[in-house]
Short mmCIF file of C-alpha atoms and ligand atoms in Angstrom, two decimals:
data_model
loop_
_atom_site.label_atom_id
_atom_site.label_comp_id
_atom_site.label_asym_id
_atom_site.label_seq_id
_atom_site.Cartn_x
_atom_site.Cartn_y
_atom_site.Cartn_z
CA UNK T 42 -138.58 58.93 68.52
CA UNK T 43 -138.81 61.81 65.90
CA UNK T 44 -138.25 65.18 67.53
CA UNK T 45 -140.86 67.18 65.93
CA UNK T 46 -140.84 70.42 68.20
CA UNK T 47 -138.27 71.56 71.08
CA UNK T 48 -139.17 74.85 72.59
CA UNK T 49 -137.38 76.74 75.56
CA UNK T 50 -139.75 77.22 78.20
CA UNK T 51 -137.75 78.63 81.46
CA UNK T 52 -134.46 79.39 83.04
CA UNK T 53 -134.32 79.61 86.85
CA UNK T 54 -132.30 79.26 89.87
CA UNK T 55 -135.65 78.82 92.09
CA UNK T 56 -137.42 75.36 92.00
CA UNK T 57 -140.78 77.16 92.95
CA UNK T 58 -140.35 78.89 88.82
CA UNK T 59 -139.87 75.35 87.34
CA UNK T 60 -142.86 74.42 85.11
CA UNK T 61 -145.60 72.30 87.17
CA UNK T 62 -144.26 68.50 87.60
CA UNK T 63 -146.95 66.92 85.39
CA UNK T 64 -144.91 65.73 82.36
CA UNK T 65 -141.96 63.11 82.11
CA UNK T 66 -139.01 64.97 82.88
CA UNK T 67 -135.12 63.94 81.97
CA UNK T 68 -132.11 65.77 83.26
CA UNK T 69 -128.85 66.20 82.06
CA UNK T 70 -126.10 66.42 85.16
CA UNK T 71 -122.21 65.72 85.21
CA UNK T 72 -119.29 67.85 85.65
CA UNK T 73 -119.13 71.07 83.97
CA UNK T 74 -117.72 71.44 80.52
CA UNK T 75 -118.61 67.39 80.13
CA UNK T 76 -120.89 68.18 77.20
CA UNK T 77 -124.39 68.71 78.73
CA UNK T 78 -125.81 71.18 76.57
CA UNK T 79 -124.47 70.12 73.46
CA UNK T 80 -125.93 66.54 74.08
CA UNK T 81 -129.26 68.59 74.58
CA UNK T 82 -128.60 70.16 70.88
CA UNK T 83 -127.68 66.92 69.02
CA UNK T 84 -130.77 65.17 70.66
CA UNK T 85 -132.73 67.91 69.71
CA UNK T 86 -131.65 68.79 66.51
CA UNK T 87 -131.41 72.52 67.39
CA UNK T 88 -127.88 74.00 67.13
CA UNK T 89 -128.56 76.87 69.76
CA UNK T 90 -131.28 75.43 71.89
CA UNK T 91 -129.12 75.35 74.77
CA UNK T 92 -126.28 77.69 75.28
CA UNK T 93 -122.71 76.15 74.89
CA UNK T 94 -119.04 77.43 75.82
CA UNK T 95 -115.57 76.02 75.91
CA UNK T 96 -115.15 77.78 79.31
CA UNK T 97 -116.52 75.84 82.21
CA UNK T 98 -119.36 76.81 84.28
CA UNK T 99 -121.75 78.26 81.02
CA UNK T 100 -125.06 76.86 82.54
CA UNK T 101 -125.60 78.38 85.63
CA UNK T 102 -129.59 77.77 86.07
CA UNK T 103 -131.97 75.06 85.59
CA UNK T 104 -133.30 75.24 81.93
CA UNK T 105 -136.56 73.26 80.83
CA UNK T 106 -137.16 72.66 77.33
CA UNK T 107 -140.55 71.02 76.36
CA UNK T 108 -140.19 68.16 73.46
CA UNK T 109 -143.13 67.28 71.27
CA UNK T 110 -145.12 69.08 73.26
CA UNK T 111 -145.39 66.42 75.69
CA UNK T 112 -142.12 65.81 78.11
CA UNK T 113 -139.26 67.85 79.75
CA UNK T 114 -135.46 67.95 79.09
CA UNK T 115 -133.59 69.59 81.46
CA UNK T 116 -129.93 71.11 81.38
CA UNK T 117 -128.52 71.92 84.53
CA UNK T 118 -125.56 73.66 85.45
CA UNK T 119 -122.28 71.42 86.21
CA UNK T 120 -120.70 70.46 89.45
CA UNK T 121 -117.19 70.20 90.26
CA UNK T 122 -115.88 73.61 88.49
CA UNK T 123 -112.75 74.70 90.42
CA UNK T 124 -112.76 78.08 89.16
CA UNK T 125 -115.92 79.35 91.26
CA UNK T 126 -116.26 80.98 94.79
CA UNK T 127 -117.14 78.79 97.32
CA UNK T 128 -120.37 80.60 98.05
CA UNK T 129 -121.27 80.14 94.70
CA UNK T 130 -120.78 76.66 94.58
CA UNK T 131 -122.68 76.25 97.49
CA UNK T 132 -125.38 77.80 96.10
CA UNK T 133 -125.24 75.86 92.94
CA UNK T 134 -124.98 72.65 95.02
CA UNK T 135 -128.16 73.89 97.29
CA UNK T 136 -130.04 74.44 93.78
CA UNK T 137 -129.03 71.35 92.52
CA UNK T 138 -130.19 69.14 95.56
CA UNK T 139 -133.10 70.92 95.98
CA UNK T 140 -134.23 70.32 92.29
CA UNK T 141 -133.60 66.49 92.54
CA UNK T 142 -135.43 66.37 95.89
CA UNK T 143 -138.65 67.98 94.42
CA UNK T 144 -139.30 67.01 91.00
CA UNK T 145 -141.53 64.18 91.41
CA UNK T 146 -141.97 63.86 87.45
CA UNK T 147 -138.08 62.77 87.14
CA UNK T 148 -138.22 59.81 85.15
CA UNK T 149 -134.40 59.24 84.69
CA UNK T 150 -131.28 61.56 85.22
CA UNK T 151 -128.58 61.08 82.79
CA UNK T 152 -125.16 61.54 84.28
CA UNK T 153 -122.46 62.52 81.64
CA UNK T 154 -119.10 61.63 81.86
CA UNK T 155 -115.77 62.32 80.02
CA UNK T 156 -114.76 59.42 78.27
CA UNK T 157 -111.07 60.70 77.96
CA UNK T 158 -110.53 61.11 81.77
CA UNK T 159 -110.23 58.28 84.27
CA UNK T 160 -112.99 57.58 86.64
CA UNK T 161 -113.34 60.97 88.58
CA UNK T 162 -114.38 60.62 92.35
CA UNK T 163 -116.47 63.70 92.01
CA UNK T 164 -118.50 61.75 89.37
CA UNK T 165 -118.96 58.84 91.95
CA UNK T 166 -119.68 61.12 94.83
CA UNK T 167 -122.54 62.90 92.64
CA UNK T 168 -123.97 59.45 91.52
CA UNK T 169 -124.01 57.93 95.10
CA UNK T 170 -125.88 61.32 96.00
CA UNK T 171 -128.49 60.42 93.09
CA UNK T 172 -128.70 56.75 94.77
CA UNK T 173 -129.49 57.72 98.10
CA UNK T 174 -132.04 60.16 96.67
CA UNK T 175 -133.59 56.92 94.74
CA UNK T 176 -133.17 58.74 91.48
CA UNK T 177 -132.94 56.72 88.61
CA UNK T 178 -130.06 57.32 86.69
CA UNK T 179 -128.30 56.32 82.87
CA UNK T 180 -124.95 57.04 82.49
CA UNK T 181 -123.46 59.16 79.19
CA UNK T 182 -119.81 58.81 77.80
CA UNK T 183 -119.38 62.11 76.15
CA UNK T 184 -116.81 63.43 73.65
CA UNK T 185 -116.00 59.82 72.65
CA UNK T 186 -114.84 61.32 68.94
CA UNK T 187 -111.70 62.22 70.36
CA UNK T 188 -111.05 58.48 71.43
CA UNK T 189 -109.99 55.38 69.36
CA UNK T 190 -112.19 52.66 69.62
CA UNK T 191 -109.79 50.56 71.46
CA UNK T 192 -109.30 53.61 74.01
CA UNK T 193 -112.85 53.85 74.43
CA UNK T 194 -113.69 50.11 75.21
CA UNK T 195 -110.65 50.71 77.99
CA UNK T 196 -112.39 53.94 79.75
CA UNK T 197 -115.59 52.24 79.69
CA UNK T 198 -114.28 49.01 81.36
CA UNK T 199 -112.49 51.53 83.90
CA UNK T 200 -115.83 53.40 84.68
CA UNK T 201 -117.61 50.41 84.90
CA UNK T 202 -114.99 48.58 87.14
CA UNK T 203 -115.14 51.71 89.50
CA UNK T 204 -118.77 51.48 89.65
CA UNK T 205 -118.96 47.81 90.67
CA UNK T 206 -117.05 48.92 93.61
CA UNK T 207 -120.01 50.84 95.02
CA UNK T 208 -122.85 49.26 93.34
CA UNK T 209 -124.18 45.91 92.53
CA UNK T 210 -125.60 46.67 89.15
CA UNK T 211 -124.75 48.86 86.41
CA UNK T 212 -126.83 51.31 85.10
CA UNK T 213 -127.71 51.70 81.39
CA UNK T 214 -124.66 53.31 79.62
CA UNK T 215 -124.87 55.16 76.35
CA UNK T 216 -121.67 56.11 74.08
CA UNK T 217 -122.04 59.51 72.47
CA UNK T 218 -120.44 62.37 70.57
CA UNK T 219 -122.24 65.40 70.02
CA UNK T 220 -119.60 66.35 67.64
CA UNK T 221 -120.13 63.16 65.14
CA UNK T 222 -124.18 63.02 66.49
CA UNK T 223 -123.43 59.58 67.56
CA UNK T 224 -125.52 57.60 70.08
CA UNK T 225 -128.44 60.25 69.27
CA UNK T 226 -131.00 57.15 68.29
CA UNK T 227 -130.13 54.51 71.36
CA UNK T 228 -130.76 57.67 74.00
CA UNK T 229 -134.00 59.11 72.18
CA UNK T 230 -135.24 55.29 72.08
CA UNK T 231 -134.44 54.82 75.64
CA UNK T 232 -136.58 58.06 76.84
CA UNK T 233 -139.12 57.03 74.44
CA UNK T 234 -139.42 53.39 75.90
CA UNK T 235 -139.01 55.01 79.79
CA UNK T 236 -142.37 57.17 78.83
CA UNK T 237 -144.45 54.64 76.97
CA UNK T 238 -143.76 51.77 79.67
CA UNK T 239 -144.87 54.48 82.53
CA UNK T 240 -148.03 54.93 80.11
CA UNK T 241 -148.75 51.01 79.94
CA UNK T 242 -148.56 51.07 83.97
CA UNK T 243 -151.38 53.65 84.16
N1 GTP H 542 -115.04 67.03 70.60
C1 GTP H 542 -115.89 67.38 71.24
N2 GTP H 542 -116.48 68.28 71.78
C2 GTP H 542 -117.43 68.32 72.48
C3 GTP H 542 -118.56 67.53 72.31
N3 GTP H 542 -119.41 67.70 73.77
C4 GTP H 542 -119.08 69.27 73.86
N4 GTP H 542 -118.13 69.50 73.34
C5 GTP H 542 -117.03 70.78 73.77
O1 GTP H 542 -117.01 70.75 74.95
C6 GTP H 542 -117.20 72.32 75.59
C7 GTP H 542 -118.15 72.00 76.58
O2 GTP H 542 -119.91 72.11 75.97
P1 GTP H 542 -120.92 72.13 77.11
O3 GTP H 542 -121.94 71.70 76.21
O4 GTP H 542 -120.96 73.81 77.20
O5 GTP H 542 -120.65 71.11 78.01
P2 GTP H 542 -121.87 71.69 79.78
O6 GTP H 542 -121.54 70.49 80.25
O7 GTP H 542 -122.88 72.10 79.40
O8 GTP H 542 -120.72 73.02 80.29
P3 GTP H 542 -121.21 73.85 81.52
O9 GTP H 542 -122.73 74.44 81.20
O10 GTP H 542 -120.21 74.90 81.71
O11 GTP H 542 -121.80 72.82 82.97
C8 GTP H 542 -117.66 73.00 74.34
O12 GTP H 542 -116.66 73.39 73.87
C9 GTP H 542 -118.24 72.06 73.43
O13 GTP H 542 -117.97 72.10 72.14
C10 GTP H 542 -118.42 66.21 71.69
O14 GTP H 542 -119.29 65.40 71.63
N5 GTP H 542 -117.06 66.16 71.01
MG1 MG H 543 -124.07 73.95 80.00
#
């Protein structure tokens, strides 16, 4: 899929203010600092579309971007950021939960996982939560430029092994680096296929 246009629509903490759920939507979620905003910029080819920071906790709102005038990409705040206050964490958690419960146009949620880390229980818990809400997911390994090919293979195996403790089937998995711009075509093709498959079913 070619990205012709990518427009910022709205940033808010109130689900009611999100655009009407009348276009296919794809959300990006994962622990703080995992690279959600960077991935959105890499996919759209717009360097400063989503705001990035080396300090975790940069994205604190729900951010809708309209792509090719026909579908939404959504940048969400990260979970598991230790340094914010308990009440702020609870607010985010409630906001994210409400988001997932209300977006009837959500085609797939990409759960980003840092390829350099051992499988994290926070990620596994979050994946379970999405599963209980019947939300289709795909996994995205991020920052793979930081690993050698052999290390990446091991990391992928560990994550898959851990997931198979909870799930019978593995979700689709993408290997990406926003730094090296890798994994872009596969991910955009996946989105394209999801949108078109649904059109054919209409
Ligand atoms: N080496 C490398 N660094 C990356 C990659 N993607 C993101 N980063 C860096 O990781 C840091 C966090 O990136 P963000 O895109 O802001 O992460 P985020 O998940 O949106 O973070 P929050 O909004 O705080 O939840 C930044 O310093 C990025 O430059 C990547 O593919 N490779
Ligand atoms: Mg962010």
